[in-house]
Amino acid sequence: MNIIINHSFMVPIYEQIVDQIKTLIRKGELKENDSLPSVRTLSKTLKISALTVKKAYDTLEAEGSAVTIHGKGTYIASANTELLLEENQNKKLYAIEHQIQRIQLLVNDLQTIALLDSHNIQYCFKEYDLQMLIDEIEEDLDYLNPQIHLNKNIKVLCDEKWFIEALENIIKNCLEKNSTLLSIFAYENETTLKMMIQDQGNGFKEKDLPFLFQRFYRGENSKGTGLGLYIAKEIIEAHHGFIKAYNQQGACFEIVLPQMKMKKKI
């Protein structure tokens, strides 16, 4: 059974598993009474949480597509032709909804850029726990199943709303490369704060590095609008900081911010 997880989709991972198993049933590749991999086996194969696989199997069972026998495993239930026809229609609707989401994302990004370009944003700088900001981001990006490790919780002087948007765009760029495991290394001294956001993927292509923060630049296999990193850069510079990207055992984004009181309007 071949299941492929796309971490850049705005669809929860457990739903991707459910949809693909139903597709295999519809194609006849999975038949009545065929056994599914154990929760532990599939979670290890896909490198995701066992709870996510369990939720997918529970959903299949609730819908009548699978049945779990205690001590034996989970099996494909009797085919429900009416259900499969409905699922086929839902698949087409999903494709349409996905395109609508992409268009809405582009519109939102363009509106954000227009606001940043206006230089009329009222930034409200306060001190926040970096761990708290990361927790909010993990909740916002739950559908991508991020697993973020922070080496040290420190205070960050920032505008909460805008700084979270910048970090989310950077983290989504890492997750888009199918690397759900991220490390954030935070360092500080009296004048500066440095953050290194690093994934465990294959890193950037050298040809992309000079252009990553340009408007509408999209590397190979990119599924975004090409605006996320540009927006992140603009927000960080509005915080009197700077950002750069390079390869270091995967993709690495380095952010440096000043640790000083700033004006509320920039």
Coordinates of C-alpha atoms in Angstrom, one line a residue:
M1 CA 0.0 0.0 0.0
N2 CA 1.6 3.2 -1.2
I3 CA 0.5 6.4 0.6
I4 CA 2.2 9.7 -0.1
I5 CA 1.8 12.6 2.4
N6 CA 2.0 16.1 1.1
H7 CA 2.9 18.5 4.0
S8 CA 2.1 21.6 2.0
F9 CA -1.5 20.8 1.5
M10 CA -4.0 22.6 3.6
V11 CA -5.6 19.2 4.4
P12 CA -4.9 17.4 7.7
I13 CA -2.6 14.5 7.3
Y14 CA -5.1 12.0 8.7
E15 CA -7.6 13.1 6.0
Q16 CA -4.9 12.5 3.3
I17 CA -4.5 9.0 4.6
V18 CA -8.3 8.4 4.6
D19 CA -8.7 9.8 1.0
Q20 CA -5.8 7.7 -0.4
I21 CA -7.1 4.5 1.2
K22 CA -10.5 5.1 -0.2
T23 CA -9.0 5.7 -3.6
L24 CA -7.2 2.4 -3.4
I25 CA -10.5 0.7 -2.5
R26 CA -12.2 2.4 -5.4
K27 CA -9.5 1.3 -7.8
G28 CA -9.7 -2.3 -6.5
E29 CA -6.2 -2.3 -5.2
L30 CA -7.6 -2.8 -1.7
K31 CA -10.4 -5.4 -1.5
E32 CA -12.8 -6.6 1.1
N33 CA -11.1 -8.2 4.1
D34 CA -7.6 -7.0 3.0
S35 CA -5.6 -6.0 6.1
L36 CA -4.2 -2.5 6.6
P37 CA -0.7 -1.9 8.1
S38 CA -0.7 -1.6 11.8
V39 CA -0.8 1.9 13.3
R40 CA 2.8 1.7 14.4
T41 CA 4.0 0.3 11.1
L42 CA 2.3 3.0 9.0
S43 CA 3.4 5.8 11.3
K44 CA 7.0 4.7 11.0
T45 CA 6.8 4.3 7.2
L46 CA 5.2 7.8 6.8
K47 CA 7.3 9.4 9.6
I48 CA 4.3 10.8 11.3
S49 CA 2.6 10.5 14.7
A50 CA 0.9 7.2 15.5
L51 CA -2.0 9.2 16.8
T52 CA -2.5 10.7 13.3
V53 CA -2.7 7.2 11.8
K54 CA -5.1 6.0 14.6
K55 CA -7.3 9.0 13.8
A56 CA -7.4 8.1 10.1
Y57 CA -8.3 4.4 10.9
D58 CA -11.0 5.6 13.3
T59 CA -12.4 7.8 10.6
L60 CA -12.5 5.0 8.1
E61 CA -14.2 2.7 10.6
A62 CA -16.8 5.4 11.5
E63 CA -17.6 5.8 7.8
G64 CA -17.9 2.0 7.3
S65 CA -14.9 1.6 5.0
A66 CA -12.8 -0.4 7.6
V67 CA -13.3 -2.6 10.6
T68 CA -11.0 -3.1 13.5
I69 CA -10.8 -6.5 15.2
H70 CA -9.2 -6.3 18.7
G71 CA -5.9 -8.1 18.8
K72 CA -5.8 -8.8 15.1
G73 CA -5.8 -5.5 13.2
T74 CA -7.8 -3.3 10.9
Y75 CA -9.4 -4.6 7.7
I76 CA -11.2 -3.3 4.7
A77 CA -15.0 -3.6 5.2
S78 CA -17.6 -4.6 2.6
A79 CA -17.6 -2.2 -0.3
N80 CA -20.4 0.4 -0.3
T81 CA -20.9 1.4 -3.9
E82 CA -23.0 4.4 -3.1
L83 CA -20.4 5.7 -0.7
L84 CA -17.6 5.3 -3.3
L85 CA -19.6 7.2 -5.9
E86 CA -20.1 10.0 -3.4
E87 CA -16.4 10.0 -2.5
N88 CA -15.5 10.3 -6.2
Q89 CA -17.7 13.5 -6.4
N90 CA -16.1 14.8 -3.2
K91 CA -12.7 14.3 -4.7
K92 CA -13.6 16.6 -7.6
L93 CA -15.1 19.1 -5.2
Y94 CA -11.9 19.0 -3.2
A95 CA -9.8 19.8 -6.3
I96 CA -12.0 22.9 -7.0
E97 CA -11.8 23.9 -3.3
H98 CA -8.0 23.5 -3.4
Q99 CA -7.7 25.9 -6.3
I100 CA -10.0 28.4 -4.6
Q101 CA -7.7 28.2 -1.5
R102 CA -4.7 28.9 -3.6
I103 CA -6.3 32.0 -5.2
Q104 CA -7.4 33.2 -1.8
L105 CA -3.9 32.8 -0.5
L106 CA -2.5 34.8 -3.4
V107 CA -5.1 37.6 -2.7
N108 CA -4.2 37.6 1.0
D109 CA -0.5 37.8 0.2
L110 CA -1.0 40.7 -2.2
Q111 CA -3.1 42.6 0.3
T112 CA -0.3 42.1 2.9
I113 CA 2.3 43.4 0.5
A114 CA 0.2 46.5 -0.3
L115 CA -0.1 47.2 3.5
L116 CA 3.6 46.8 4.0
D117 CA 4.4 49.0 1.0
S118 CA 2.2 51.7 2.4
H119 CA 4.5 52.2 5.4
N120 CA 1.5 53.1 7.5
I121 CA 1.5 50.0 9.8
Q122 CA 1.3 50.8 13.5
Y123 CA 3.6 48.3 15.1
C124 CA 3.2 47.5 18.7
F125 CA 6.5 46.2 20.2
K126 CA 6.3 44.2 23.3
E127 CA 8.4 41.4 24.9
Y128 CA 7.0 37.9 24.2
D129 CA 8.3 34.4 25.1
L130 CA 9.6 32.8 21.9
Q131 CA 8.2 29.5 23.0
M132 CA 4.7 31.0 23.2
L133 CA 5.0 32.4 19.7
I134 CA 6.1 29.0 18.4
D135 CA 3.2 27.3 20.2
E136 CA 0.8 29.7 18.4
I137 CA 2.5 28.9 15.1
E138 CA 2.2 25.1 15.6
E139 CA -1.5 25.5 16.3
D140 CA -2.0 27.6 13.2
L141 CA -0.1 25.1 11.1
D142 CA -1.5 22.0 12.7
Y143 CA -2.7 20.7 9.2
L144 CA 1.0 20.5 8.3
N145 CA 2.0 18.5 11.4
P146 CA 5.0 20.6 12.3
Q147 CA 7.3 19.3 15.1
I148 CA 9.4 22.2 16.2
H149 CA 12.2 22.0 18.8
L150 CA 13.4 25.1 20.5
N151 CA 16.8 25.0 22.2
K152 CA 16.2 27.9 24.6
N153 CA 13.2 30.0 25.5
I154 CA 14.1 33.7 25.4
K155 CA 12.2 37.0 25.2
V156 CA 11.6 38.6 21.8
L157 CA 10.9 42.3 21.4
C158 CA 8.4 42.3 18.5
D159 CA 4.9 43.0 17.2
E160 CA 3.2 39.7 18.0
K161 CA 0.8 39.6 15.0
W162 CA 3.4 40.6 12.4
F163 CA 6.3 38.6 13.7
I164 CA 4.2 35.4 13.9
E165 CA 3.3 36.0 10.2
A166 CA 7.0 36.3 9.3
L167 CA 7.9 33.1 11.2
E168 CA 4.9 31.2 9.8
N169 CA 6.0 32.0 6.3
I170 CA 9.5 30.8 6.9
I171 CA 8.4 27.6 8.7
K172 CA 5.9 26.8 5.9
N173 CA 8.7 27.1 3.4
C174 CA 10.6 24.4 5.4
L175 CA 7.5 22.2 5.7
E176 CA 6.8 22.5 2.0
K177 CA 10.0 20.5 1.4
N178 CA 8.4 17.6 3.3
S179 CA 10.5 18.1 6.4
T180 CA 8.1 18.2 9.5
L181 CA 11.0 18.2 11.9
L182 CA 12.4 21.7 12.6
S183 CA 14.9 23.0 15.0
I184 CA 15.1 26.6 16.2
F185 CA 18.3 27.8 17.9
A186 CA 18.0 31.0 19.8
Y187 CA 21.0 33.1 21.0
E188 CA 21.1 36.5 22.6
N189 CA 23.5 39.1 24.0
E190 CA 23.0 42.6 25.3
T191 CA 22.3 44.1 21.8
T192 CA 21.1 41.4 19.5
L193 CA 19.0 38.2 19.3
K194 CA 19.8 35.6 16.7
M195 CA 17.4 32.8 15.6
M196 CA 18.4 29.9 13.3
I197 CA 15.5 28.0 11.8
Q198 CA 16.7 24.7 10.4
D199 CA 14.9 21.8 8.7
Q200 CA 16.2 18.3 8.0
G201 CA 15.5 18.3 4.3
N202 CA 17.8 18.5 1.3
G203 CA 18.4 22.2 1.6
F204 CA 18.2 24.9 -1.1
K205 CA 19.4 24.5 -4.7
E206 CA 22.4 26.8 -5.0
K207 CA 20.8 28.6 -8.0
D208 CA 17.8 29.6 -5.8
L209 CA 19.7 31.1 -2.9
P210 CA 20.2 34.6 -4.4
F211 CA 16.6 35.0 -5.2
L212 CA 14.7 33.4 -2.3
F213 CA 13.5 36.7 -0.9
Q214 CA 12.4 38.3 -4.2
R215 CA 8.7 38.9 -5.0
F216 CA 7.1 36.0 -6.9
Y217 CA 10.2 33.9 -7.0
R218 CA 9.4 30.2 -6.8
G219 CA 11.9 27.4 -6.7
E220 CA 11.4 24.0 -8.3
N221 CA 8.3 22.2 -7.0
S222 CA 7.2 25.2 -5.0
K223 CA 3.5 25.2 -4.2
G224 CA 3.3 28.6 -2.7
T225 CA 2.7 32.1 -4.2
G226 CA 6.3 33.1 -4.3
L227 CA 5.5 35.9 -1.8
G228 CA 5.8 34.3 1.6
L229 CA 9.6 34.8 2.1
Y230 CA 9.5 38.3 0.6
I231 CA 6.8 39.2 3.2
A232 CA 8.9 37.6 6.0
K233 CA 11.9 39.7 4.9
E234 CA 9.9 42.9 4.9
I235 CA 8.4 42.3 8.3
I236 CA 11.8 41.4 9.8
E237 CA 13.4 44.6 8.3
A238 CA 10.5 46.6 9.8
H239 CA 11.7 45.2 13.1
H240 CA 15.2 46.7 12.3
G241 CA 16.5 43.2 11.7
F242 CA 17.7 41.2 8.8
I243 CA 17.3 37.6 7.5
K244 CA 19.5 35.4 5.3
A245 CA 19.3 31.8 4.1
Y246 CA 21.9 29.2 3.4
N247 CA 22.4 25.4 3.5
Q248 CA 23.6 23.8 6.8
Q249 CA 22.6 20.1 7.1
G250 CA 19.3 21.2 5.4
A251 CA 17.8 24.6 4.8
C252 CA 18.7 27.2 7.4
F253 CA 17.1 30.7 7.9
E254 CA 19.1 33.1 10.1
I255 CA 17.3 36.0 11.7
V256 CA 19.0 38.8 13.6
L257 CA 17.0 41.3 15.6
P258 CA 18.2 44.2 17.8
Q259 CA 17.4 44.0 21.5
M260 CA 16.5 47.6 22.0
K261 CA 13.3 49.6 22.5
M262 CA 11.8 50.6 19.2
K263 CA 9.4 53.2 18.1
K264 CA 5.8 52.0 17.8
K265 CA 5.4 53.4 14.2
I266 CA 8.1 52.6 11.6

